[in-house]
């Protein structure tokens, strides 16, 4: 019986799986979610309402490696207290729940599933293992990981469902999910949070985040609440972290011309996030490495990620690709609109500068033979994001602002809450502009290579870029050095410094923070006559400059090492403690510097390898301990633990390093 049953379902699955969307339309999902953080377990119930569009004898719900406790099916006209009680034949193959029933066309059904799961991915418990940690977090990442690891749902992004999550959790935590918080009630000593969505979305955009948070709320021009979450200890970091958020929101709503589609917009930083940010519908989750102080802002801020994830609320969430072939409709658009928002904040030069950076990356990809068509689902991120943005830039130049904006608006309105393909967009642009775009499509969408001639022609429309591109210090060293005391752009000056660092003079230090940073980075052999100027870099309000200058000064002037160490003592740096960790390493190897404190410094450095630290701090500490050849037993144990991190770059580093020990 068992054999027959599984044979039947396997056979059946393969006939139908690609086409379920033609048979059934899932409308709403109401989920009740609970957690056991000690066991890293999720348990809950989800109720699906759906309509059958074509009679069929089974349907499925994706559910990865779960324990399914109960499945019941109800239908219109059912007698509620009949002995039937919703029991239905179902089969679970550890991947999908198959519900076997003679489903009739045009009828509505309700399916309830009770389950529990120890999700291997897509939902992460962070910081619950360490008893000394003050609080843990729970957060999700659906894209690329499948929400069906923690919530029985439909992996196919072409089935959009209105998800309402109710989550029960300890009272001293904040629980955030898609949509609007409609109520929070006491539930057997815990809180039960009810979130409501009004519009449908693909399941990869379902999200929740739990942790200890405060929030700051602003309101957009159009009246949408912008909820910005932060850890209670980070109140001074709220302003630099979320700087320009409201401006970006108002700009994008105006520029796109279609109102933001969701009830509110929440941004939640989490620890050890797998990516920079993720555009879950109305609830962007981002890495807390972007929660920064105002000194960090100049080198490492959240503005681009902020604008990118917000742009996805239209391009990705409101309209969603039908398949990976059209991935640029999400990433190319998000990259391009983020750039437009940054142009609004930082000005035109910034916009062209970033486009130029993207072009450099695309040219390098071309030269390495790695370029593929934008419509190839296996393309690189460079292609999807950066070529995608370039395509929109060039298309807008070709058809003009008015037609471009009208086309984008029509495209979004026509396909809102649906799935889209490249032709849906191009068709709208052709209609709005009256142009035949088949030549453009061939050149920019279908061709693998990047048309650098046309790209540079476009870049040179910016006089800032024109000057920048014209600078060549190989041609005329002396004229070139003059740029540093001229009113040329920072970028031009930085280019000059990288080409002729040996020509730097004392007066060249009278430049902006970014130009001085380039001096710190390029002038690694410091001439005596510039020693005092170079030392002044240690006072700059940039952690990149301080880190670089400290190392180079220490390296160049051994007699002054204690002086430099005393000067930089107590500076932590970015969230990854770049300055402090370098400082500790230098303090340990500077023989005459505080010999009595060395054991304490070593302990501090090793302490940063423990799992309660952010993975970037740990990575830095491991790297310096590796350089010092000083990874002790505690360090090794922490390295072993790091090999299990879901952040692949970090776990890979740990595995490689462990092998060498
Ligand atoms: Zn994106």
PDB file of N, CA and C in Angstrom, residues 18 21 143 146 155-160 202 204 315-330 375 377 411 415 417-425:
ATOM      1  N   UNK A  18       4.167  21.298 -13.010  1.00  0.00           N
ATOM      2  CA  UNK A  18       4.459  22.543 -13.700  1.00  0.00           C
ATOM      3  C   UNK A  18       3.199  23.360 -13.937  1.00  0.00           C
ATOM      4  N   UNK A  21      -0.794  26.023 -11.360  1.00  0.00           N
ATOM      5  CA  UNK A  21      -1.421  27.350 -11.403  1.00  0.00           C
ATOM      6  C   UNK A  21      -2.608  27.412 -12.366  1.00  0.00           C
ATOM      7  N   UNK A 143      13.812  34.465  -0.559  1.00  0.00           N
ATOM      8  CA  UNK A 143      14.321  34.373  -1.933  1.00  0.00           C
ATOM      9  C   UNK A 143      15.545  33.465  -1.989  1.00  0.00           C
ATOM     10  N   UNK A 146      13.470  29.399  -0.175  1.00  0.00           N
ATOM     11  CA  UNK A 146      12.117  28.830  -0.091  1.00  0.00           C
ATOM     12  C   UNK A 146      11.464  28.913   1.292  1.00  0.00           C
ATOM     13  N   UNK A 155       5.902  27.411  -3.636  1.00  0.00           N
ATOM     14  CA  UNK A 155       7.193  27.952  -4.070  1.00  0.00           C
ATOM     15  C   UNK A 155       7.086  28.727  -5.381  1.00  0.00           C
ATOM     16  N   UNK A 156       6.200  28.288  -6.260  1.00  0.00           N
ATOM     17  CA  UNK A 156       6.060  28.936  -7.568  1.00  0.00           C
ATOM     18  C   UNK A 156       5.666  30.407  -7.379  1.00  0.00           C
ATOM     19  N   UNK A 157       6.542  31.307  -7.842  1.00  0.00           N
ATOM     20  CA  UNK A 157       6.271  32.733  -7.597  1.00  0.00           C
ATOM     21  C   UNK A 157       5.112  33.266  -8.445  1.00  0.00           C
ATOM     22  N   UNK A 158       4.592  32.423  -9.366  1.00  0.00           N
ATOM     23  CA  UNK A 158       3.471  32.866 -10.192  1.00  0.00           C
ATOM     24  C   UNK A 158       2.125  32.768  -9.482  1.00  0.00           C
ATOM     25  N   UNK A 159       2.101  32.171  -8.310  1.00  0.00           N
ATOM     26  CA  UNK A 159       0.839  32.136  -7.566  1.00  0.00           C
ATOM     27  C   UNK A 159       0.922  33.152  -6.433  1.00  0.00           C
ATOM     28  N   UNK A 160       0.238  34.252  -6.580  1.00  0.00           N
ATOM     29  CA  UNK A 160       0.292  35.301  -5.565  1.00  0.00           C
ATOM     30  C   UNK A 160      -0.859  35.142  -4.572  1.00  0.00           C
ATOM     31  N   UNK A 202       4.024  36.900  -3.906  1.00  0.00           N
ATOM     32  CA  UNK A 202       4.639  35.582  -4.069  1.00  0.00           C
ATOM     33  C   UNK A 202       5.218  35.139  -2.728  1.00  0.00           C
ATOM     34  N   UNK A 204       7.990  33.912  -1.779  1.00  0.00           N
ATOM     35  CA  UNK A 204       9.379  34.209  -1.404  1.00  0.00           C
ATOM     36  C   UNK A 204       9.510  35.552  -0.697  1.00  0.00           C
ATOM     37  N   UNK A 315       9.135  46.972  -8.221  1.00  0.00           N
ATOM     38  CA  UNK A 315       9.738  46.090  -9.236  1.00  0.00           C
ATOM     39  C   UNK A 315      10.212  44.799  -8.569  1.00  0.00           C
ATOM     40  N   UNK A 316       9.313  43.837  -8.490  1.00  0.00           N
ATOM     41  CA  UNK A 316       9.623  42.591  -7.794  1.00  0.00           C
ATOM     42  C   UNK A 316       8.431  42.173  -6.947  1.00  0.00           C
ATOM     43  N   UNK A 317       7.956  43.145  -6.153  1.00  0.00           N
ATOM     44  CA  UNK A 317       6.871  42.810  -5.233  1.00  0.00           C
ATOM     45  C   UNK A 317       5.491  43.086  -5.846  1.00  0.00           C
ATOM     46  N   UNK A 318       5.331  44.265  -6.423  1.00  0.00           N
ATOM     47  CA  UNK A 318       4.052  44.605  -7.065  1.00  0.00           C
ATOM     48  C   UNK A 318       3.921  43.839  -8.387  1.00  0.00           C
ATOM     49  N   UNK A 319       4.943  43.888  -9.222  1.00  0.00           N
ATOM     50  CA  UNK A 319       5.006  43.014 -10.404  1.00  0.00           C
ATOM     51  C   UNK A 319       6.212  42.096 -10.207  1.00  0.00           C
ATOM     52  N   UNK A 320       6.021  40.821 -10.482  1.00  0.00           N
ATOM     53  CA  UNK A 320       7.039  39.816 -10.187  1.00  0.00           C
ATOM     54  C   UNK A 320       7.359  39.043 -11.466  1.00  0.00           C
ATOM     55  N   UNK A 321       8.625  38.761 -11.673  1.00  0.00           N
ATOM     56  CA  UNK A 321       9.041  37.995 -12.862  1.00  0.00           C
ATOM     57  C   UNK A 321       8.302  36.654 -12.909  1.00  0.00           C
ATOM     58  N   UNK A 322       8.015  36.165 -14.134  1.00  0.00           N
ATOM     59  CA  UNK A 322       7.419  34.829 -14.251  1.00  0.00           C
ATOM     60  C   UNK A 322       8.487  33.762 -14.049  1.00  0.00           C
ATOM     61  N   UNK A 323       9.736  34.117 -14.426  1.00  0.00           N
ATOM     62  CA  UNK A 323      10.832  33.146 -14.279  1.00  0.00           C
ATOM     63  C   UNK A 323      12.156  33.897 -14.328  1.00  0.00           C
ATOM     64  N   UNK A 324      13.254  33.174 -14.075  1.00  0.00           N
ATOM     65  CA  UNK A 324      14.585  33.772 -14.029  1.00  0.00           C
ATOM     66  C   UNK A 324      15.011  34.447 -15.334  1.00  0.00           C
ATOM     67  N   UNK A 325      14.374  34.088 -16.436  1.00  0.00           N
ATOM     68  CA  UNK A 325      14.681  34.732 -17.719  1.00  0.00           C
ATOM     69  C   UNK A 325      14.460  36.244 -17.628  1.00  0.00           C
ATOM     70  N   UNK A 326      13.532  36.630 -16.785  1.00  0.00           N
ATOM     71  CA  UNK A 326      13.155  38.046 -16.709  1.00  0.00           C
ATOM     72  C   UNK A 326      13.626  38.694 -15.404  1.00  0.00           C
ATOM     73  N   UNK A 327      14.682  38.108 -14.843  1.00  0.00           N
ATOM     74  CA  UNK A 327      15.161  38.570 -13.536  1.00  0.00           C
ATOM     75  C   UNK A 327      15.590  40.039 -13.553  1.00  0.00           C
ATOM     76  N   UNK A 328      16.008  40.505 -14.713  1.00  0.00           N
ATOM     77  CA  UNK A 328      16.452  41.912 -14.786  1.00  0.00           C
ATOM     78  C   UNK A 328      15.299  42.873 -14.514  1.00  0.00           C
ATOM     79  N   UNK A 329      14.049  42.407 -14.759  1.00  0.00           N
ATOM     80  CA  UNK A 329      12.894  43.266 -14.466  1.00  0.00           C
ATOM     81  C   UNK A 329      12.841  43.582 -12.970  1.00  0.00           C
ATOM     82  N   UNK A 330      13.511  42.777 -12.163  1.00  0.00           N
ATOM     83  CA  UNK A 330      13.588  43.052 -10.726  1.00  0.00           C
ATOM     84  C   UNK A 330      14.899  43.737 -10.380  1.00  0.00           C
ATOM     85  N   UNK A 375      18.896  38.210 -20.808  1.00  0.00           N
ATOM     86  CA  UNK A 375      17.736  37.320 -20.723  1.00  0.00           C
ATOM     87  C   UNK A 375      18.127  35.866 -20.454  1.00  0.00           C
ATOM     88  N   UNK A 377      18.793  33.184 -17.842  1.00  0.00           N
ATOM     89  CA  UNK A 377      18.516  33.073 -16.401  1.00  0.00           C
ATOM     90  C   UNK A 377      19.756  32.732 -15.576  1.00  0.00           C
ATOM     91  N   UNK A 411       2.944  50.022 -17.444  1.00  0.00           N
ATOM     92  CA  UNK A 411       3.389  48.637 -17.207  1.00  0.00           C
ATOM     93  C   UNK A 411       3.018  48.187 -15.780  1.00  0.00           C
ATOM     94  N   UNK A 415      -0.114  45.463 -14.801  1.00  0.00           N
ATOM     95  CA  UNK A 415       0.263  44.138 -14.287  1.00  0.00           C
ATOM     96  C   UNK A 415       0.355  44.073 -12.771  1.00  0.00           C
ATOM     97  N   UNK A 417       0.141  43.256  -9.004  1.00  0.00           N
ATOM     98  CA  UNK A 417      -0.198  42.012  -8.294  1.00  0.00           C
ATOM     99  C   UNK A 417      -0.188  40.803  -9.224  1.00  0.00           C
ATOM    100  N   UNK A 418       0.514  40.949 -10.340  1.00  0.00           N
ATOM    101  CA  UNK A 418       0.624  39.827 -11.274  1.00  0.00           C
ATOM    102  C   UNK A 418       2.100  39.555 -11.577  1.00  0.00           C
ATOM    103  N   UNK A 419       2.311  38.647 -12.528  1.00  0.00           N
ATOM    104  CA  UNK A 419       3.673  38.324 -12.956  1.00  0.00           C
ATOM    105  C   UNK A 419       3.934  38.896 -14.340  1.00  0.00           C
ATOM    106  N   UNK A 420       5.189  39.165 -14.619  1.00  0.00           N
ATOM    107  CA  UNK A 420       5.530  39.882 -15.856  1.00  0.00           C
ATOM    108  C   UNK A 420       6.705  39.262 -16.596  1.00  0.00           C
ATOM    109  N   UNK A 421       6.756  39.583 -17.891  1.00  0.00           N
ATOM    110  CA  UNK A 421       7.878  39.176 -18.727  1.00  0.00           C
ATOM    111  C   UNK A 421       8.418  40.418 -19.426  1.00  0.00           C
ATOM    112  N   UNK A 422       9.600  40.282 -19.990  1.00  0.00           N
ATOM    113  CA  UNK A 422      10.271  41.419 -20.618  1.00  0.00           C
ATOM    114  C   UNK A 422       9.385  42.111 -21.666  1.00  0.00           C
ATOM    115  N   UNK A 423       8.660  41.308 -22.446  1.00  0.00           N
ATOM    116  CA  UNK A 423       7.810  41.899 -23.487  1.00  0.00           C
ATOM    117  C   UNK A 423       6.714  42.792 -22.932  1.00  0.00           C
ATOM    118  N   UNK A 424       6.249  42.468 -21.730  1.00  0.00           N
ATOM    119  CA  UNK A 424       5.206  43.305 -21.122  1.00  0.00           C
ATOM    120  C   UNK A 424       5.723  44.729 -20.956  1.00  0.00           C
ATOM    121  N   UNK A 425       6.996  44.836 -20.581  1.00  0.00           N
ATOM    122  CA  UNK A 425       7.583  46.163 -20.391  1.00  0.00           C
ATOM    123  C   UNK A 425       7.934  46.818 -21.725  1.00  0.00           C
TER     124      UNK A 425
END
